[in-house]
XYZ file of C-alpha atoms in Angstrom:
763
model
C 162.979 209.722 46.232
C 165.157 212.157 44.277
C 167.854 210.563 42.141
C 171.130 210.096 43.978
C 169.554 210.359 47.450
C 169.683 207.277 49.647
C 167.069 206.196 52.185
C 169.677 206.767 54.917
C 170.028 210.417 53.915
C 166.258 210.854 53.867
C 165.898 209.129 57.248
C 168.488 211.499 58.729
C 166.509 214.483 57.474
C 163.253 213.021 58.889
C 164.794 212.738 62.357
C 166.025 216.335 62.158
C 162.586 217.696 61.226
C 160.584 215.721 63.811
C 157.785 214.440 61.545
C 156.454 212.016 64.177
C 154.182 214.581 65.841
C 152.931 215.773 62.431
C 152.069 212.200 61.410
C 150.165 211.553 64.662
C 148.249 214.818 64.317
C 147.166 214.179 60.734
C 146.054 210.630 61.555
C 143.861 212.018 64.348
C 142.436 214.687 62.031
C 141.406 212.032 59.499
C 138.670 210.736 61.840
C 139.453 207.082 61.005
C 139.486 204.349 63.660
C 142.601 202.174 64.172
C 140.807 199.169 62.660
C 139.919 201.127 59.532
C 143.527 202.320 59.162
C 144.856 198.758 59.525
C 142.377 197.510 56.917
C 143.514 200.193 54.442
C 147.159 199.348 55.083
C 146.462 195.693 54.219
C 144.616 196.722 51.056
C 147.553 198.940 50.013
C 150.066 196.103 50.472
C 151.596 197.261 53.797
C 151.786 195.531 57.159
C 148.637 196.328 59.119
C 150.588 197.259 62.269
C 153.190 199.435 60.497
C 152.069 202.729 62.070
C 150.470 201.444 65.307
C 152.823 203.600 67.386
C 151.134 206.739 65.960
C 147.475 205.689 66.272
C 146.897 206.637 69.910
C 147.506 209.728 71.993
C 151.078 210.776 72.743
C 152.470 209.708 76.123
C 152.996 212.821 78.324
C 156.672 213.585 78.867
C 157.814 211.118 76.213
C 159.099 212.233 72.809
C 157.395 210.847 69.696
C 159.796 208.602 67.757
C 160.721 209.622 64.231
C 158.886 207.615 61.539
C 160.764 205.560 59.000
C 160.696 206.177 55.262
C 158.310 203.218 54.797
C 155.946 204.675 57.421
C 155.753 207.983 55.571
C 155.181 206.228 52.257
C 152.353 204.229 53.807
C 150.830 207.414 55.244
C 151.019 209.053 51.819
C 149.335 206.000 50.230
C 146.443 206.321 52.705
C 146.045 209.999 51.901
C 146.931 211.351 55.359
C 149.627 213.609 53.942
C 151.944 213.917 51.003
C 155.212 214.275 52.892
C 157.936 215.923 50.813
C 160.788 213.517 51.583
C 163.282 215.556 49.593
C 162.487 218.578 51.767
C 164.166 216.827 54.686
C 167.512 217.548 53.051
C 169.090 220.904 53.603
C 168.275 223.620 51.047
C 169.673 227.112 50.504
C 167.375 229.972 51.443
C 167.233 231.271 47.898
C 165.856 228.074 46.377
C 163.136 225.476 46.820
C 163.473 221.699 46.712
C 161.357 220.043 44.048
C 159.638 217.033 45.600
C 156.405 215.286 44.840
C 154.526 217.723 47.064
C 156.098 220.630 45.189
C 154.183 219.567 42.098
C 151.122 220.998 43.879
C 152.725 224.451 43.859
C 153.881 224.217 40.274
C 150.547 222.968 38.975
C 148.740 225.724 40.856
C 150.982 228.265 39.190
C 150.152 226.832 35.782
C 153.151 224.517 35.363
C 153.954 220.819 35.686
C 156.996 219.610 37.618
C 159.781 218.815 35.206
C 158.837 221.189 32.402
C 161.785 222.747 30.605
C 160.292 226.212 31.098
C 161.063 226.021 34.830
C 164.712 226.888 35.678
C 165.936 223.905 37.745
C 169.213 222.383 38.867
C 170.452 219.435 40.911
C 172.211 219.955 44.239
C 174.909 217.775 45.799
C 172.225 215.385 47.080
C 170.596 215.080 43.681
C 167.471 216.990 44.716
C 165.873 219.170 42.058
C 165.828 222.869 43.021
C 163.975 225.893 41.679
C 165.345 229.408 42.138
C 163.054 231.935 43.764
C 163.259 234.040 40.609
C 161.575 231.194 38.746
C 158.847 231.047 41.365
C 158.192 234.788 40.912
C 157.852 234.229 37.159
C 155.332 231.460 37.792
C 153.400 233.660 40.208
C 153.207 236.378 37.569
C 151.794 233.882 35.081
C 149.230 232.774 37.656
C 148.204 236.415 38.194
C 147.578 236.879 34.480
C 145.563 233.714 33.799
C 144.853 230.426 35.524
C 143.077 227.257 34.521
C 139.593 227.234 35.988
C 139.065 224.439 38.517
C 142.722 223.566 38.953
C 143.097 225.274 42.323
C 140.212 223.233 43.800
C 142.368 220.103 43.734
C 145.519 221.849 44.967
C 144.194 222.734 48.399
C 145.848 220.623 51.083
C 142.745 219.505 52.970
C 141.057 216.263 53.944
C 137.559 217.732 54.007
C 136.675 215.900 50.769
C 137.458 212.450 52.174
C 134.458 210.053 52.011
C 132.806 208.773 55.173
C 134.068 205.438 56.491
C 131.122 204.385 58.651
C 127.362 204.265 58.446
C 124.589 205.064 58.036
C 124.407 204.381 54.319
C 121.623 204.907 51.806
C 119.317 202.043 50.717
C 121.126 201.810 47.362
C 124.502 201.007 48.946
C 125.752 197.628 47.677
C 127.268 195.344 50.278
C 130.516 193.535 49.589
C 133.394 191.667 51.254
C 135.085 193.809 53.890
C 131.906 195.508 55.164
C 130.901 195.089 58.812
C 127.143 195.001 59.489
C 125.362 195.608 62.803
C 122.048 193.744 63.352
C 119.943 194.781 66.364
C 116.705 193.031 67.401
C 114.317 194.554 69.941
C 110.903 193.555 71.282
C 110.314 189.914 72.213
C 114.074 189.430 72.083
C 116.910 191.871 72.773
C 119.966 190.926 70.688
C 122.817 192.652 68.865
C 125.132 190.962 66.366
C 128.258 192.180 64.577
C 128.232 190.571 61.117
C 131.465 190.883 59.110
C 131.022 190.097 55.404
C 133.417 187.284 54.499
C 135.599 187.097 51.399
C 132.997 184.790 49.870
C 130.321 187.435 50.377
C 128.180 185.997 53.181
C 127.412 186.728 56.831
C 126.575 184.274 59.597
C 123.661 185.271 61.843
C 123.524 183.269 65.091
C 120.565 180.838 65.162
C 119.658 181.922 61.624
C 122.604 180.667 59.622
C 124.571 181.802 56.609
C 123.120 184.519 54.384
C 124.645 185.516 51.030
C 124.752 189.316 50.957
C 127.381 190.218 48.327
C 126.156 192.696 45.688
C 122.830 193.201 47.485
C 121.663 196.711 48.250
C 120.710 197.617 51.808
C 117.061 197.687 50.777
C 117.260 194.216 49.236
C 119.043 192.826 52.307
C 116.373 194.191 54.667
C 113.677 192.440 52.596
C 115.670 189.200 52.733
C 116.099 189.463 56.510
C 112.357 189.691 57.012
C 112.063 186.226 55.509
C 115.149 184.647 57.150
C 114.661 186.129 60.615
C 110.926 185.381 60.548
C 111.696 181.674 60.411
C 113.458 181.855 63.791
C 111.774 184.792 65.489
C 108.011 184.637 65.045
C 107.562 188.259 66.039
C 109.524 189.490 62.994
C 107.017 190.405 60.322
C 106.054 193.395 58.197
C 103.311 195.727 59.378
C 102.112 197.147 62.687
C 101.500 193.680 64.246
C 105.212 192.881 64.499
C 106.340 192.212 68.078
C 110.022 191.998 67.209
C 111.735 194.751 65.226
C 115.215 194.729 63.750
C 117.561 197.429 62.510
C 120.449 196.927 60.110
C 123.346 199.389 59.659
C 126.851 199.320 58.273
C 129.225 199.781 61.216
C 132.343 199.822 59.044
C 132.521 200.468 55.323
C 134.930 198.417 53.253
C 137.825 199.879 51.339
C 137.961 199.507 47.561
C 141.079 199.646 45.442
C 140.580 202.269 42.735
C 142.949 203.123 39.895
C 143.341 206.739 38.772
C 145.233 207.199 35.542
C 145.678 209.617 32.680
C 146.710 213.260 33.075
C 146.542 213.462 36.874
C 149.126 214.730 39.333
C 149.672 211.371 41.068
C 148.402 208.460 38.961
C 148.239 205.109 40.717
C 146.149 202.796 42.888
C 144.258 204.271 45.849
C 142.357 202.852 48.786
C 138.952 204.556 48.651
C 135.974 203.978 50.895
C 133.133 202.057 49.281
C 131.084 205.228 49.734
C 133.678 207.174 47.743
C 132.844 208.714 44.378
C 134.808 209.839 41.343
C 135.509 213.236 42.932
C 136.906 211.576 46.075
C 139.339 209.569 43.965
C 140.359 212.668 42.000
C 141.036 214.582 45.212
C 143.284 211.800 46.479
C 145.197 211.762 43.186
C 145.724 215.540 43.252
C 143.312 216.281 40.404
C 144.097 216.812 36.727
C 147.402 218.289 35.654
C 147.666 221.372 33.473
C 147.315 219.066 30.477
C 144.347 217.152 31.904
C 140.722 217.661 30.936
C 137.782 218.504 33.198
C 134.779 217.944 30.914
C 134.789 214.209 30.136
C 136.446 212.154 32.877
C 135.565 208.498 32.264
C 134.887 205.685 34.755
C 135.957 202.296 33.357
C 134.571 199.075 34.848
C 135.609 195.692 33.476
C 136.972 197.395 30.361
C 133.753 199.298 29.646
C 132.983 203.001 30.186
C 130.098 203.109 32.671
C 129.807 206.883 33.110
C 131.369 210.254 32.303
C 131.877 213.116 34.775
C 131.867 216.799 33.815
C 133.767 218.511 36.657
C 132.579 221.937 35.474
C 128.959 220.853 36.070
C 129.973 219.946 39.627
C 131.958 223.142 40.283
C 129.554 225.620 38.657
C 126.149 224.101 39.410
C 126.781 221.631 42.250
C 125.411 218.868 40.013
C 126.664 215.419 41.111
C 124.823 213.496 38.417
C 128.009 212.018 36.958
C 129.783 211.645 40.313
C 128.918 207.967 40.689
C 129.956 205.661 43.507
C 133.024 203.589 42.664
C 133.476 199.853 43.011
C 136.624 197.842 43.603
C 138.785 197.672 40.482
C 137.246 200.728 38.803
C 139.540 202.926 36.713
C 139.108 206.722 36.694
C 140.667 208.004 33.477
C 141.462 211.704 32.950
C 141.978 212.367 29.206
C 143.897 215.341 27.771
C 141.970 218.567 27.816
C 139.703 219.656 24.992
C 139.529 223.129 23.391
C 140.537 225.820 25.848
C 139.772 229.546 25.695
C 141.354 232.322 27.739
C 138.909 234.928 29.068
C 140.292 238.286 30.212
C 138.769 241.528 31.413
C 135.959 242.634 33.753
C 134.207 239.301 34.347
C 133.646 237.662 37.718
C 136.165 234.825 37.163
C 138.705 235.578 34.430
C 140.551 232.329 33.719
C 141.288 229.653 31.131
C 138.174 227.574 30.433
C 137.732 224.246 28.687
C 134.806 224.213 26.274
C 132.424 221.317 25.788
C 131.093 220.570 22.291
C 128.559 223.196 21.208
C 129.617 225.841 23.721
C 130.451 229.341 22.502
C 130.845 232.899 23.733
C 127.572 233.070 25.655
C 128.292 229.859 27.567
C 131.852 231.053 28.289
C 130.601 234.291 29.894
C 128.097 232.275 31.947
C 130.845 229.940 33.205
C 132.868 232.998 34.219
C 130.014 234.242 36.417
C 128.865 236.999 34.078
C 130.087 240.487 33.332
C 131.077 242.999 35.987
C 129.241 246.353 36.057
C 132.187 248.174 34.442
C 132.290 245.842 31.422
C 131.871 247.504 28.026
C 129.266 245.603 25.992
C 129.720 247.457 22.722
C 132.734 245.413 21.641
C 134.830 242.399 22.631
C 137.910 241.129 20.849
C 138.883 237.573 19.955
C 142.533 236.811 19.230
C 142.716 233.566 17.242
C 145.470 231.347 15.914
C 144.491 230.467 12.347
C 144.266 226.816 11.287
C 147.221 225.672 9.127
C 145.183 225.702 5.923
C 144.225 229.382 6.441
C 147.680 230.768 7.189
C 149.371 232.979 4.603
C 153.093 232.955 3.793
C 153.611 236.589 4.881
C 153.344 235.713 8.590
C 149.593 236.024 8.982
C 149.288 233.197 11.516
C 147.020 235.055 13.896
C 143.977 237.247 13.462
C 141.702 239.438 15.560
C 137.915 239.432 15.437
C 135.568 242.044 16.942
C 132.252 240.951 18.440
C 129.249 243.000 19.541
C 129.196 241.602 23.084
C 125.810 243.014 24.036
C 124.132 241.559 20.933
C 125.852 238.190 21.379
C 124.530 237.836 24.948
C 120.899 238.663 24.118
C 118.350 235.867 24.300
C 117.827 234.214 20.936
C 120.997 235.694 19.418
C 122.932 233.417 17.040
C 125.850 231.690 18.837
C 129.375 233.030 18.491
C 131.571 230.004 17.861
C 134.945 229.906 19.631
C 137.956 227.849 18.610
C 140.595 226.194 20.758
C 143.318 228.538 22.042
C 141.167 231.645 21.431
C 141.775 234.621 23.705
C 138.617 236.638 24.420
C 139.149 240.138 25.801
C 136.269 241.989 27.420
C 136.957 245.713 27.725
C 136.054 248.156 30.490
C 134.137 251.346 30.040
C 136.244 254.442 29.434
C 138.229 255.700 32.387
C 137.362 259.445 32.359
C 134.228 260.334 34.296
C 132.206 262.701 32.129
C 130.080 265.690 33.093
C 131.876 266.526 36.320
C 134.192 269.062 37.947
C 136.663 268.446 40.746
C 136.748 270.847 43.694
C 139.597 270.493 46.186
C 141.190 272.571 48.885
C 139.786 274.857 51.571
C 136.055 274.129 51.253
C 133.910 272.201 53.690
C 133.064 269.323 51.325
C 135.746 268.868 48.652
C 135.153 266.256 45.958
C 133.661 265.580 42.534
C 130.475 267.425 41.553
C 128.032 267.173 38.663
C 128.512 269.884 36.067
C 125.112 271.439 35.611
C 124.185 273.681 32.706
C 125.638 277.179 33.181
C 127.297 276.260 36.470
C 129.684 278.952 37.782
C 132.525 278.843 40.288
C 130.417 280.399 43.060
C 127.716 277.775 42.528
C 130.301 274.992 42.806
C 131.586 276.532 46.053
C 128.022 276.742 47.379
C 127.494 273.059 46.497
C 130.590 272.265 48.605
C 128.966 273.988 51.637
C 131.034 277.137 51.226
C 134.533 278.275 52.073
C 136.348 277.713 55.341
C 137.121 280.728 57.489
C 140.873 280.864 56.737
C 140.452 280.833 52.947
C 142.936 282.893 50.964
C 140.692 285.150 48.876
C 143.442 286.672 46.780
C 143.562 283.883 44.224
C 142.079 280.494 43.304
C 143.074 278.280 40.367
C 141.062 276.457 37.718
C 142.976 273.831 35.735
C 141.120 273.489 32.415
C 141.432 270.762 29.792
C 141.713 272.346 26.359
C 140.478 270.820 23.049
C 144.061 269.888 22.067
C 144.447 267.886 25.348
C 146.704 270.512 26.923
C 146.013 272.023 30.325
C 145.570 275.735 30.970
C 145.722 277.429 34.379
C 143.107 280.127 35.046
C 143.546 282.474 38.021
C 140.434 283.818 39.818
C 140.188 286.544 42.469
C 137.830 285.086 45.073
C 137.345 288.465 46.723
C 135.441 289.528 43.593
C 133.168 286.467 43.845
C 132.482 285.708 47.504
C 130.904 288.300 49.815
C 132.105 289.144 53.307
C 129.564 286.886 55.017
C 130.820 283.864 53.087
C 134.454 284.699 53.938
C 133.623 284.957 57.625
C 132.075 281.501 57.730
C 128.469 282.312 56.878
C 128.474 279.681 54.139
C 129.988 277.043 56.374
C 126.592 275.457 56.933
C 125.715 275.255 53.277
C 124.139 278.614 52.436
C 122.208 278.637 49.181
C 122.009 282.423 48.670
C 123.972 284.061 45.780
C 127.662 284.512 46.541
C 128.922 286.189 43.384
C 129.260 289.656 41.983
C 128.470 290.449 38.423
C 131.174 289.927 35.812
C 133.750 288.138 37.948
C 132.288 284.647 38.324
C 133.667 282.306 35.570
C 131.503 279.616 34.069
C 132.881 276.071 34.558
C 133.570 273.461 31.877
C 133.741 269.698 31.876
C 136.869 268.250 33.609
C 137.705 271.553 35.337
C 139.827 271.068 38.478
C 139.337 273.855 41.022
C 141.784 274.502 43.870
C 140.907 276.786 46.812
C 143.861 277.755 49.043
C 144.111 278.346 52.776
C 146.102 281.155 54.340
C 147.635 278.581 56.656
C 149.263 276.827 53.696
C 151.436 279.864 53.023
C 152.532 280.250 56.611
C 156.086 278.901 57.074
C 156.644 276.172 59.588
C 158.102 277.917 62.628
C 159.581 276.270 65.675
C 161.507 276.846 68.866
C 164.187 274.774 70.567
C 164.324 273.949 74.291
C 167.597 272.574 75.659
C 169.186 271.891 79.018
C 167.620 270.691 82.282
C 164.153 269.792 80.978
C 162.528 266.385 80.708
C 162.228 266.292 76.896
C 164.686 268.674 75.214
C 164.174 269.202 71.483
C 162.294 271.129 68.783
C 158.676 272.287 69.219
C 156.219 274.022 66.918
C 155.878 277.723 67.586
C 152.405 279.058 68.252
C 151.326 282.662 68.463
C 151.465 284.162 72.004
C 153.705 281.315 73.196
C 155.567 282.180 76.417
C 158.624 280.753 78.107
C 156.376 278.962 80.592
C 154.487 277.303 77.695
C 157.762 276.102 76.178
C 158.892 274.579 79.492
C 155.576 272.753 79.889
C 155.768 271.406 76.312
C 159.284 270.117 77.101
C 157.957 268.077 80.031
C 158.866 270.493 82.812
C 162.092 271.131 84.671
C 164.471 268.519 86.002
C 165.702 268.482 89.625
C 169.010 270.017 88.622
C 167.434 273.025 86.834
C 168.762 276.467 87.756
C 165.718 278.429 88.915
C 167.201 281.912 88.900
C 167.355 282.577 85.181
C 167.120 281.068 81.680
C 168.904 282.090 78.531
C 167.158 282.807 75.201
C 169.073 283.060 71.915
C 167.018 285.067 69.373
C 167.451 285.955 65.721
C 168.532 289.629 65.609
C 166.347 292.138 63.825
C 169.366 293.404 61.930
C 172.563 291.496 61.244
C 175.019 294.315 61.510
C 178.648 293.333 61.773
C 177.857 289.642 61.148
C 175.683 289.290 64.250
C 174.072 285.814 64.427
C 171.961 286.011 67.588
C 171.089 288.187 70.549
C 171.196 286.735 74.057
C 168.515 287.511 76.645
C 168.632 286.380 80.258
C 165.153 285.859 81.670
C 164.394 285.274 85.380
C 162.779 282.008 86.472
C 161.074 281.069 89.725
C 159.725 277.999 91.502
C 156.344 278.310 89.790
C 157.940 276.811 86.681
C 157.997 273.513 88.599
C 154.641 272.048 87.566
C 154.706 269.152 90.055
C 156.624 270.160 93.215
C 156.227 266.687 94.794
C 159.689 265.574 95.888
C 161.360 268.453 94.090
C 164.517 269.874 95.574
C 163.294 273.158 97.054
C 165.572 276.161 96.781
C 165.116 279.846 97.407
C 163.906 281.592 94.243
C 162.564 285.026 93.418
C 158.852 285.758 93.331
C 156.890 285.089 90.164
C 157.529 287.695 87.510
C 155.854 288.652 84.270
C 155.443 286.121 81.448
C 158.204 286.361 78.860
C 156.891 286.012 75.311
C 158.830 283.941 72.786
C 159.390 284.594 69.112
C 159.776 282.133 66.230
C 163.063 280.215 66.130
C 164.041 281.148 69.715
C 166.509 278.782 71.406
C 165.745 278.380 75.120
C 168.479 277.114 77.450
C 167.613 275.990 80.993
C 170.932 275.908 82.820
C 172.010 273.417 85.453
C 172.619 274.411 89.103
C 176.359 275.050 89.446
C 178.031 272.159 91.207
C 174.868 270.056 91.260
C 175.759 266.387 91.510
C 174.193 263.265 92.948
C 176.006 261.354 95.694
C 179.226 259.527 94.916
C 179.251 255.990 96.314
C 182.221 253.640 96.794
C 182.448 250.090 98.137
C 184.729 248.535 100.797
C 184.773 244.763 101.156
C 186.858 242.086 102.780
C 188.824 242.474 106.014
C 187.720 245.939 107.097
C 185.890 246.528 110.334
C 182.683 247.889 108.739
C 182.558 246.716 105.073
C 179.834 248.030 102.773
C 178.859 250.968 100.604
C 179.990 254.489 101.573
C 179.041 257.924 100.250
C 181.819 260.434 99.759
C 181.391 263.613 101.800
C 183.488 265.922 99.611
C 185.426 265.982 96.376
C 188.793 265.690 98.159
C 188.084 262.564 100.239
C 190.894 260.016 99.886
C 191.295 256.272 100.350
C 192.918 256.640 103.769
C 190.064 258.848 104.976
C 187.533 256.219 103.922
C 189.426 253.429 105.746
C 189.360 255.567 108.892
C 185.550 255.982 108.493
C 185.239 252.212 108.129
C 187.106 251.586 111.444
C 190.355 250.419 109.856
C 191.338 246.892 108.792
C 190.914 243.752 110.924
C 193.736 241.728 112.485
C 193.260 239.054 109.810
C 193.677 241.493 106.898
C 196.397 240.852 104.322
C 197.105 244.467 103.411
C 199.770 243.600 100.853
C 197.142 241.787 98.791
C 194.607 244.637 98.760
C 192.919 245.138 95.354
C 191.727 248.591 94.249
C 189.326 248.966 91.259
C 188.166 252.063 89.377
C 185.209 251.981 86.938
C 185.640 255.583 85.766
C 187.288 255.494 82.349
C 187.093 251.661 82.401
C 190.456 251.549 84.186
C 189.764 248.324 86.056
C 192.285 247.231 88.708
C 194.787 249.895 89.816
C 198.023 248.872 91.561
C 198.580 250.595 94.923
C 200.803 250.063 97.970
C 197.989 249.818 100.471
C 200.296 248.940 103.348
C 202.203 252.224 102.957
C 198.953 254.186 102.534
C 197.935 252.998 105.995
C 201.281 254.111 107.451
C 201.666 257.422 105.569
C 198.500 259.369 104.541
C 200.666 261.698 102.434
C 201.894 258.841 100.221
C 201.035 259.223 96.517
C 198.899 256.036 96.427
C 196.441 257.589 98.866
C 194.222 258.463 95.911
C 191.273 260.847 95.730
C 188.170 258.669 95.346
C 185.594 258.758 92.535
C 182.118 257.323 92.203
C 182.250 253.579 91.573
C 185.646 252.946 93.210
C 185.985 249.763 95.259
C 188.600 248.215 97.574
C 188.896 244.550 98.528
C 191.157 243.555 101.439
C 191.679 239.763 101.482
C 192.204 237.569 104.541
C 195.756 236.523 105.338
C 196.364 232.858 104.392
C 199.948 231.647 105.200
C 200.049 228.916 102.529
C 201.677 228.374 99.172
C 200.042 226.239 96.459
C 202.389 224.129 94.292
C 200.874 222.794 91.019
C 202.014 221.510 87.653
C 204.723 218.958 86.813
C 205.555 217.892 90.373
C 205.119 214.470 91.930
C 202.440 215.593 94.363
C 200.694 218.951 93.786
C 199.994 220.236 97.275
C 199.431 223.331 99.424
C 202.446 224.022 101.697
C 202.523 226.191 104.838
C 204.338 229.472 104.276
C 207.867 229.654 105.693
C 209.429 233.096 105.961
C 212.648 233.361 103.965
C 212.219 230.034 102.148
C 212.875 230.001 98.405
C 211.216 228.198 95.498
C 213.283 225.082 95.973
C 211.887 224.550 99.434
C 208.301 224.434 98.197
C 209.148 222.242 95.166
C 210.863 219.736 97.433
C 207.814 219.781 99.704
C 205.709 218.738 96.692
C 207.852 215.640 96.077
């Protein structure tokens, strides 16, 4: 828990994040049975039924309750998940909350939570925060160099958890907490579940008590032959046995293991009796940045029983030192030994920890070897000098050059490395020698080998020749001079390539000579040749199509483009297009008197309608000649004069025929529409009529509808527009009295009565 944060605050954050479903899911993913989970809870000092509500499947339609802080701590102790309790508190978007789980991120990036080099601060809840800028700095450090093997332990996965049930190998030692299954077949058919007691024995029915603690499975099977044979005569060794038995471990006990030293989460862990040193290290998060990988010790009863080299496991898959742990064992991770940083073109550049006697050759082997682009002529070692070798003029570091190829040969003397050395392996030089670069308007542009005496025409022939639209007036050769400057050489291709090549004869890779004497330059190393296309020099020309077309806009001009082509490219004509003529605005040939454009009126006809289905048919002239366009023409397709879709209005309420009506002309008025609708009904309250206009967002418009009905020439008899609506309410002779009166009530209307009458009626 972060300092200053109470359990109540954390519990509130847990309920907000809904961690109950996550806890149930991770318990199911662990593959453990409820009995195994309860046994581990007891071993870890928790109540065995603490998380029973999360062991089964969720009840459909019922929400999963939020776990308590103690439940999450118990789940973390069992290794289901390392819930970041501090993350349940609110955090700004530009920062991260530092919790125990965040140490995974920081260690992966090459840091340890709490180091001064990480910019941190405390928020109002006391949680430690890291700015995103600090995270970017850590990511940059990770990109440059990382500690080899550290990321293996930072992956949030349970795939490295040991098995918790049988079968087990014959060397497995039985102890208190194991459950054995004994099955007899043949003359008798029996099955017994045999839990190993705290005192280390099992009780076999009709056979009695058998001491099994510290026996291997192989030793126990030999013992059972003797003990079972006394009761069941058919149990014997050899093919004459008439009763066979099989012994397995149905549930493996849980051992308490201590992981200490430079690990991410030191402490006591419940580990399956089949678990090894690597399983315990995975549960503890692995070594920290300061921890060592080469000599992890297993202590048993105060004595070191074995040493594990994690590098041997990671690089070679060797599990020789990954021994099985027993209850009370201590896995100790010491500080790291000499470390060397390896940079450059190797398979795994990283920071490596060296074992005694390892040098440069072993370091390259651990890194997976050199990449093909590695330069073996020289490698550089940057070394911090020991204190007794440092000079007072600031010579604390030195650089050593090594012949990398010689050092890696078989039988070569070893190159000794010191702690904190930085070994740099260099790449081969960047420039590609003995080549020319051909780009542009050839069939196969690219890099080509510079052969002895190679000329420009030969390079073009190697690229399968020139394309048909090649500009023969000039090509360029960019040449690297001895002083590292660049010089541009111009070449007239018409003096080099014959007419057949220019017309496409070389497009299939002709090998015949293409040059004329005296004009074909010889190429040099690093020459860059550019062949141009005539199309490149052609300006981008376009036309514009506006008006009653489907897709008005700009379109690329093509040679021989006609007005019909432009209309088709614009998606065709709309229904309101004027089919008698179009207007074209064209750039004038001369701009006398400030003239900007000339206007041409071009006839259209119905054939410009590509799809006549449902089109409004109108009389048009016969099809005329195609009108050719010129670059930058502006085409305007005009709209039919007076073309307009129907105008609809709505009548509702107490009219004889309410509904939607279409106006018949532009001068139709409100009174005319009421006449078309059959007038108002006898129940209509004409004084309360409500007229609305959507045009211009006017909303409700006040009119004297009663007078409009009497006098069609009255000013309120308005000309109607599309979207207008009229509502005539029903007459209701009542008055509603509300507010600070004794009895709010609806009172029947009385002609001529004032306010006092209605207030008195309401008490």
